[in-house]
CSV table of C-alpha atoms in Angstrom, one decimal:
chain,number,residue,atom,x,y,z
A,1,TYR,CA,3.1,19.9,-2.8
A,2,THR,CA,-0.3,18.4,-2.9
A,3,ILE,CA,-3.4,20.0,-4.2
A,4,ALA,CA,-6.9,18.2,-4.4
A,5,ALA,CA,-10.3,19.1,-5.6
A,6,THR,CA,-13.8,17.3,-4.8
A,7,LEU,CA,-17.3,17.7,-5.9
A,8,GLU,CA,-20.3,16.0,-4.4
A,9,ALA,CA,-24.0,16.2,-5.6
A,10,ASP,CA,-26.7,14.1,-3.8
A,11,GLU,CA,-29.1,14.0,-6.8
A,12,VAL,CA,-27.9,13.3,-10.3
A,13,LEU,CA,-30.5,11.1,-12.3
A,14,GLY,CA,-31.4,9.5,-8.9
A,15,GLN,CA,-27.8,8.8,-7.9
A,16,SER,CA,-25.1,10.6,-5.6
A,17,LEU,CA,-22.2,11.6,-7.4
A,18,PHE,CA,-18.6,12.1,-6.1
A,19,LEU,CA,-15.8,13.5,-8.2
A,20,ALA,CA,-12.2,13.9,-7.1
A,21,ALA,CA,-9.2,15.1,-8.6
A,22,PHE,CA,-5.5,15.4,-7.1
A,23,ARG,CA,-2.0,16.1,-7.9
A,24,GLN,CA,1.0,15.6,-5.7
A,25,ALA,CA,4.6,16.3,-6.6
A,26,GLN,CA,7.7,15.4,-4.3
A,27,VAL,CA,11.5,16.0,-4.6
A,28,PHE,CA,14.0,14.0,-2.4
A,29,ARG,CA,17.5,15.2,-2.2
A,30,GLN,CA,20.0,12.9,-0.3
A,31,ARG,CA,23.7,13.7,0.6
A,32,ALA,CA,25.3,11.0,2.4
A,33,ASN,CA,28.7,9.9,3.5
A,34,PHE,CA,29.1,6.1,3.4
A,35,GLN,CA,32.2,5.9,5.5
A,36,ASP,CA,31.6,2.5,6.7
A,37,PHE,CA,32.1,1.2,3.1
A,38,ASN,CA,35.5,2.9,2.9
A,39,GLY,CA,37.3,1.8,6.0
A,40,GLY,CA,36.2,5.1,7.9
A,41,ALA,CA,37.4,7.5,5.0
A,42,PRO,CA,34.9,9.8,3.4
A,43,ASP,CA,32.7,8.2,0.6
A,44,PHE,CA,30.4,10.8,-0.6
A,45,PHE,CA,27.1,10.0,-2.4
A,46,SER,CA,24.4,12.4,-3.8
A,47,ASP,CA,21.1,11.7,-5.6
A,48,ASP,CA,18.0,13.5,-6.5
A,49,ARG,CA,14.6,11.7,-6.8
A,50,GLU,CA,11.5,13.2,-8.4
A,51,ASN,CA,7.9,11.5,-7.9
A,52,SER,CA,4.6,12.8,-8.9
A,53,THR,CA,1.1,11.4,-9.2
A,54,THR,CA,-1.8,12.8,-10.8
A,55,GLY,CA,-5.3,11.2,-10.5
A,56,LEU,CA,-9.1,11.6,-11.2
A,57,ARG,CA,-11.9,9.5,-9.7
A,58,LEU,CA,-15.6,9.5,-10.5
A,59,THR,CA,-18.1,7.5,-8.3
A,60,LEU,CA,-21.9,7.2,-8.8
A,61,LYS,CA,-24.0,5.6,-5.8
A,62,ARG,CA,-27.6,4.4,-6.1
A,63,PRO,CA,-29.7,3.1,-3.2
A,64,PHE,CA,-32.8,0.8,-4.0
A,65,ALA,CA,-35.1,-1.8,-2.6
A,66,VAL,CA,-35.1,-5.6,-3.5
A,67,GLY,CA,-38.2,-6.9,-2.1
A,68,GLY,CA,-38.2,-5.9,1.5
A,69,ALA,CA,-34.4,-5.5,1.6
A,70,ASP,CA,-32.3,-2.5,1.5
A,71,ALA,CA,-29.5,-2.3,-1.2
A,72,SER,CA,-27.1,-0.1,-3.0
A,73,VAL,CA,-24.7,-0.2,-5.7
A,74,GLU,CA,-21.7,1.9,-6.3
A,75,TYR,CA,-19.6,2.1,-9.3
A,76,GLY,CA,-17.3,4.3,-11.3
A,77,VAL,CA,-13.9,4.8,-12.9
A,78,ASP,CA,-10.5,6.2,-12.0
A,79,TYR,CA,-7.2,7.4,-13.6
A,80,GLN,CA,-3.8,7.7,-12.1
A,81,ARG,CA,-0.5,8.8,-13.7
A,82,ASN,CA,2.7,8.2,-11.7
A,83,ARG,CA,6.2,9.5,-12.6
A,84,LEU,CA,9.6,8.6,-11.2
A,85,LEU,CA,13.2,9.8,-11.9
A,86,ARG,CA,16.1,9.2,-9.8
A,87,LEU,CA,19.6,10.6,-10.7
A,88,LEU,CA,23.2,10.0,-9.4
A,89,LEU,CA,24.9,13.3,-9.0
A,90,ASP,CA,28.6,14.1,-8.7
A,91,PRO,CA,29.3,14.8,-4.9
A,92,ALA,CA,31.8,17.3,-5.8
A,93,ASP,CA,29.5,19.3,-8.3
A,94,GLN,CA,25.9,18.5,-7.9
A,95,SER,CA,24.8,20.1,-10.9
A,96,VAL,CA,26.5,17.3,-12.8
A,97,VAL,CA,24.4,13.9,-13.5
A,98,THR,CA,26.7,10.8,-13.4
A,99,GLY,CA,24.0,8.1,-13.8
A,100,PHE,CA,20.8,6.8,-13.1
A,101,ILE,CA,19.4,4.8,-10.0
A,102,ALA,CA,16.0,4.8,-12.0
A,103,PRO,CA,15.6,6.3,-15.3
A,104,GLU,CA,12.3,8.3,-16.1
A,105,VAL,CA,9.3,6.1,-15.7
A,106,THR,CA,5.9,6.6,-16.1
A,107,LEU,CA,2.8,4.5,-15.5
A,108,ASN,CA,-0.8,5.2,-16.4
A,109,THR,CA,-3.5,3.0,-14.6
A,110,VAL,CA,-7.2,3.2,-15.4
A,111,GLY,CA,-9.7,1.3,-13.1
A,112,VAL,CA,-13.4,0.4,-13.6
A,113,PHE,CA,-15.1,-0.7,-10.5
A,114,GLY,CA,-18.5,-1.7,-8.9
A,115,GLN,CA,-19.4,-2.6,-5.5
A,116,GLY,CA,-22.8,-3.8,-4.2
A,117,ASP,CA,-24.4,-3.8,-0.6
A,118,LEU,CA,-27.4,-5.8,0.4
A,119,ARG,CA,-29.1,-5.8,3.9
A,120,ILE,CA,-31.6,-8.6,4.7
A,121,GLY,CA,-32.7,-8.1,8.3
A,122,ARG,CA,-29.7,-8.9,10.5
A,123,LEU,CA,-27.6,-9.9,7.5
A,124,ARG,CA,-25.5,-7.8,5.4
A,125,LEU,CA,-23.7,-8.8,2.1
A,126,THR,CA,-21.1,-6.9,0.3
A,127,GLY,CA,-19.2,-7.7,-2.8
A,128,GLY,CA,-17.3,-6.0,-5.7
A,129,VAL,CA,-15.1,-6.3,-8.6
A,130,ARG,CA,-12.4,-4.0,-10.2
A,131,GLN,CA,-10.8,-4.2,-13.6
A,132,GLU,CA,-7.3,-2.4,-13.9
A,133,PHE,CA,-5.3,-1.6,-16.9
A,134,TYR,CA,-1.6,-0.7,-16.9
A,135,ARG,CA,0.3,1.3,-19.6
A,136,GLY,CA,3.9,2.3,-18.9
A,137,SER,CA,7.1,3.7,-20.6
A,138,ILE,CA,10.8,4.7,-20.1
A,139,GLY,CA,10.9,8.5,-20.7
A,140,GLU,CA,13.4,10.6,-22.7
A,141,ALA,CA,14.7,12.7,-19.7
A,142,PHE,CA,18.6,12.6,-19.8
A,143,ALA,CA,18.3,9.8,-21.9
A,144,GLY,CA,20.6,11.1,-24.7
A,145,LEU,CA,23.6,11.5,-22.4
A,146,GLY,CA,24.7,7.8,-22.5
A,147,LEU,CA,24.8,7.8,-18.7
A,148,PRO,CA,25.3,4.5,-16.6
A,149,GLY,CA,22.0,2.9,-15.9
A,150,THR,CA,20.2,4.6,-19.0
A,151,GLY,CA,17.2,2.8,-20.2
A,152,THR,CA,16.1,2.8,-23.8
A,153,PRO,CA,12.9,5.0,-24.1
A,154,GLY,CA,9.8,3.2,-25.2
A,155,ASP,CA,6.7,1.5,-24.0
A,156,PHE,CA,6.5,-1.3,-21.5
A,157,ASP,CA,4.5,-4.2,-22.3
A,158,ASN,CA,0.8,-3.9,-21.4
A,159,ALA,CA,-0.8,-5.5,-18.4
A,160,GLY,CA,-4.1,-5.8,-16.7
A,161,LEU,CA,-6.0,-7.8,-13.8
A,162,VAL,CA,-9.2,-8.2,-12.2
A,163,LEU,CA,-9.7,-7.9,-8.4
A,164,VAL,CA,-12.7,-9.1,-6.4
A,165,ASN,CA,-13.9,-8.8,-2.8
A,166,GLY,CA,-16.8,-9.9,-0.7
A,167,GLY,CA,-18.0,-9.9,3.0
A,168,VAL,CA,-20.6,-11.1,5.2
A,169,ILE,CA,-21.8,-9.3,8.4
A,170,LEU,CA,-24.3,-10.8,10.8
A,171,ASP,CA,-25.8,-8.9,13.7
A,172,LEU,CA,-26.0,-11.3,16.6
A,173,ALA,CA,-27.6,-8.6,18.8
A,174,ALA,CA,-28.0,-4.8,18.7
A,175,ALA,CA,-24.4,-4.3,19.5
A,176,LEU,CA,-22.6,-7.4,18.5
A,177,GLN,CA,-21.5,-8.5,15.1
A,178,ILE,CA,-19.6,-11.2,13.5
A,179,TYR,CA,-18.1,-10.8,10.1
A,180,SER,CA,-16.0,-12.6,7.4
A,181,SER,CA,-14.3,-11.1,4.2
A,182,TYR,CA,-12.2,-12.0,1.4
A,183,ASN,CA,-10.1,-9.3,-0.5
A,184,GLN,CA,-7.6,-9.3,-3.3
A,185,GLY,CA,-5.0,-6.7,-3.3
A,186,ALA,CA,-2.3,-5.7,-5.8
A,187,GLU,CA,1.3,-4.5,-5.4
A,188,LEU,CA,3.3,-2.8,-8.1
A,189,THR,CA,6.8,-1.6,-7.3
A,190,GLN,CA,10.3,-1.0,-8.5
A,191,LEU,CA,9.5,-0.3,-12.1
A,192,GLY,CA,12.2,2.2,-12.1
A,193,ARG,CA,14.9,0.0,-11.0
A,194,ALA,CA,13.7,-2.7,-13.5
A,195,ALA,CA,14.2,0.1,-16.3
A,196,ARG,CA,17.8,0.6,-15.4
A,197,ASN,CA,19.9,-0.5,-18.4
A,198,ALA,CA,16.9,-1.8,-20.1
A,199,VAL,CA,17.7,-2.5,-23.7
A,200,ASP,CA,14.0,-3.5,-24.8
A,201,PRO,CA,11.5,-1.7,-22.6
A,202,SER,CA,8.7,-3.8,-24.1
A,203,LEU,CA,10.1,-6.7,-22.2
A,204,ILE,CA,9.3,-5.1,-18.8
A,205,SER,CA,5.7,-6.0,-17.6
A,206,PRO,CA,4.0,-3.9,-14.9
A,207,GLU,CA,2.1,-7.0,-14.1
A,208,PRO,CA,1.4,-6.5,-10.2
A,209,ALA,CA,1.7,-9.1,-7.6
A,210,ILE,CA,-1.7,-10.2,-6.4
A,211,SER,CA,-2.4,-11.2,-2.8
A,212,ASP,CA,-5.3,-12.9,-1.3
A,213,GLN,CA,-6.5,-11.7,2.2
A,214,TYR,CA,-8.9,-13.6,4.4
A,215,GLU,CA,-10.4,-12.3,7.7
A,216,ILE,CA,-13.0,-13.5,10.3
A,217,GLY,CA,-13.8,-11.6,13.4
A,218,ILE,CA,-16.3,-10.5,16.1
A,219,ARG,CA,-17.0,-6.9,17.4
A,220,GLY,CA,-19.3,-5.4,19.8
A,221,ASP,CA,-20.2,-2.8,22.6
A,222,ALA,CA,-21.3,-3.8,26.2
A,223,GLY,CA,-22.1,-0.4,27.7
A,224,PRO,CA,-18.8,1.5,28.2
A,225,VAL,CA,-16.9,-1.3,26.9
A,226,ASN,CA,-16.1,-2.1,23.2
A,227,PHE,CA,-14.1,-5.0,21.9
A,228,SER,CA,-12.9,-6.8,18.8
A,229,ALA,CA,-11.2,-10.0,18.0
A,230,ALA,CA,-10.0,-11.0,14.4
A,231,ALA,CA,-7.9,-13.6,12.7
A,232,PHE,CA,-6.4,-13.0,9.1
A,233,TYR,CA,-4.5,-14.9,6.5
A,234,SER,CA,-2.7,-13.4,3.5
A,235,GLU,CA,-0.8,-15.0,0.8
A,236,SER,CA,0.9,-14.1,-2.6
A,237,ASP,CA,2.5,-16.3,-5.1
A,238,ALA,CA,4.8,-13.4,-6.4
A,239,ALA,CA,5.2,-10.7,-3.8
A,240,SER,CA,7.5,-7.8,-4.6
A,241,LEU,CA,10.8,-7.8,-2.8
A,242,LEU,CA,14.3,-6.4,-3.5
A,243,GLN,CA,17.9,-8.0,-3.6
A,244,PRO,CA,21.2,-6.3,-4.2
A,245,ASP,CA,22.3,-5.9,-7.9
A,246,PRO,CA,24.9,-8.8,-8.3
A,247,SER,CA,26.8,-6.7,-11.0
A,248,CYS,CA,28.0,-4.2,-8.2
A,249,ALA,CA,28.8,-6.4,-5.2
A,250,GLY,CA,31.2,-4.8,-2.9
A,251,GLN,CA,30.6,-1.1,-4.1
A,252,SER,CA,29.7,1.6,-1.8
A,253,PHE,CA,26.4,2.1,-3.5
A,254,CYS,CA,24.8,-1.1,-4.9
A,255,PRO,CA,21.3,-0.7,-6.4
A,256,LEU,CA,18.4,-3.1,-5.6
A,257,ILE,CA,16.6,-5.1,-8.3
A,258,PRO,CA,13.1,-6.4,-8.1
A,259,LEU,CA,12.5,-9.8,-6.9
A,260,ARG,CA,9.2,-11.9,-6.9
A,261,VAL,CA,8.9,-14.5,-4.3
A,262,PRO,CA,6.0,-16.6,-2.7
A,263,GLN,CA,5.0,-15.5,0.7
A,264,ARG,CA,2.2,-15.8,3.4
A,265,VAL,CA,1.4,-14.1,6.5
A,266,TRP,CA,-1.4,-14.8,9.3
A,267,GLY,CA,-2.1,-13.6,12.7
A,268,VAL,CA,-4.7,-12.7,15.3
A,269,GLU,CA,-5.5,-9.2,16.9
A,270,GLY,CA,-7.7,-8.3,19.7
A,271,THR,CA,-8.8,-4.9,21.2
A,272,ILE,CA,-10.6,-3.7,24.3
A,273,ASN,CA,-11.6,-0.3,25.4
A,274,TRP,CA,-13.5,0.8,28.5
A,275,ARG,CA,-14.7,4.2,29.1
A,276,ALA,CA,-14.9,4.1,32.9
A,277,ALA,CA,-16.1,7.7,33.4
A,278,ASP,CA,-16.2,11.0,31.4
A,279,TRP,CA,-12.7,11.7,32.6
A,280,LEU,CA,-11.2,8.1,32.5
A,281,GLU,CA,-10.7,5.9,29.5
A,282,THR,CA,-8.5,2.7,29.3
A,283,GLY,CA,-7.9,-0.2,26.9
A,284,GLY,CA,-5.3,-2.7,25.3
A,285,VAL,CA,-4.4,-4.2,22.0
A,286,PHE,CA,-2.9,-7.7,21.5
A,287,THR,CA,-1.4,-8.6,18.3
A,288,TRP,CA,0.3,-11.9,17.2
A,289,GLN,CA,1.5,-12.5,13.6
A,290,ARG,CA,3.7,-15.0,11.8
A,291,GLY,CA,4.7,-15.3,8.3
A,292,GLU,CA,7.0,-17.3,5.8
A,293,ILE,CA,8.9,-16.5,2.7
A,294,PHE,CA,10.0,-18.9,0.1
A,295,ASP,CA,13.7,-19.6,-0.1
A,296,GLU,CA,14.6,-20.7,-3.5
A,297,ASP,CA,17.9,-22.2,-2.4
A,298,LEU,CA,16.4,-24.2,0.2
A,299,ALA,CA,13.3,-25.2,-2.0
A,300,ARG,CA,11.1,-24.4,1.0
A,301,PHE,CA,9.4,-21.7,3.1
A,302,ILE,CA,11.5,-20.3,6.0
A,303,PRO,CA,10.0,-17.9,8.8
A,304,PHE,CA,10.1,-14.1,8.5
A,305,GLY,CA,11.9,-12.2,11.0
A,306,ALA,CA,10.5,-9.3,13.1
A,307,ASP,CA,11.9,-6.9,10.7
A,308,THR,CA,8.8,-8.0,8.4
A,309,VAL,CA,6.0,-9.1,10.8
A,310,SER,CA,5.3,-7.8,14.1
A,311,PRO,CA,6.6,-9.6,17.3
A,312,THR,CA,4.0,-10.7,19.8
A,313,ARG,CA,2.8,-7.5,21.4
A,314,PHE,CA,0.7,-6.3,24.3
A,315,THR,CA,-0.2,-2.8,24.6
A,316,VAL,CA,-2.3,-1.0,27.3
A,317,TYR,CA,-3.2,2.7,27.5
A,318,THR,CA,-4.9,5.1,29.7
A,319,THR,CA,-6.3,8.5,29.1
A,320,LEU,CA,-7.1,11.0,32.0
A,321,THR,CA,-9.0,14.2,31.3
A,322,PRO,CA,-8.9,16.1,34.6
A,323,VAL,CA,-10.3,19.3,33.2
A,324,GLU,CA,-11.1,20.4,29.7
A,325,PRO,CA,-9.1,20.9,27.5
A,326,LEU,CA,-6.4,19.0,29.2
A,327,SER,CA,-5.8,15.2,28.6
A,328,LEU,CA,-3.0,13.1,29.9
A,329,PHE,CA,-2.1,9.9,28.1
A,330,ALA,CA,0.1,7.0,29.1
A,331,GLN,CA,0.9,3.9,27.1
A,332,ALA,CA,3.2,0.7,27.6
A,333,THR,CA,3.8,-1.9,25.0
């Protein structure tokens, strides 16, 4: 289930206010038969996974003038609590817990952020900064049963990071813009697997993998035609990946463990759309991506496969609306 509530107010001490709260909870039940690991004979496997996220966000925005330029500043704070528990069950009696894929793990994140926007004639400048704080722990759920994969309850090491972004948009004409941007992102995954069999939870660090993204592009309209073209480059010194747990090689179920590896991805994308008439619209998308990941055995970067980056792709589409409200859509890739 997911529940959410928002509150918006246009005038709070000269600022607009946005307040949001949400709660999401999910349960996944997997009942599988890994016959291919057992020469075609039955090899049953069962697990339950519980995920929940609770969040709160408060944002204030204030427009103002700087000389003859329009400007605004947006700032606020948010909080998020994530919980994960993934249990191995006895396939013959699914009420019996036999171990952990991930013991109970919670992660609390607090973020403080600010974003500014300044327009000077045809030039628009944007920029922002975000400070995040991470606090996590291994919980008590089923911890006293001495099951395989049990992690010792306790707090993780604390972590935090600063993320920044910036961008420039220039109006070349009324319907033509060029832009450039820089953004930092953070990825934090697999804490549950890192907590398996953890003797000292304080040695687990929720330090996220930071990535840097650069983009430059052009976009515009020419009557019934709109188009865009952009090039991007993204890199991370320690992207989050997974590898099989070497302690269980050859078993029908071998959990994955976190792995941090440098990687980089780059590419270009172009779009075009033509509204030829009220009843006819057609367009296309072109995507080209490449990427590399560092191979520790070879001590060099090697190319990603098409399971990670998109193969070179051309897509064309047409939408016909012969009569309202009927639309016919065709696409080829």
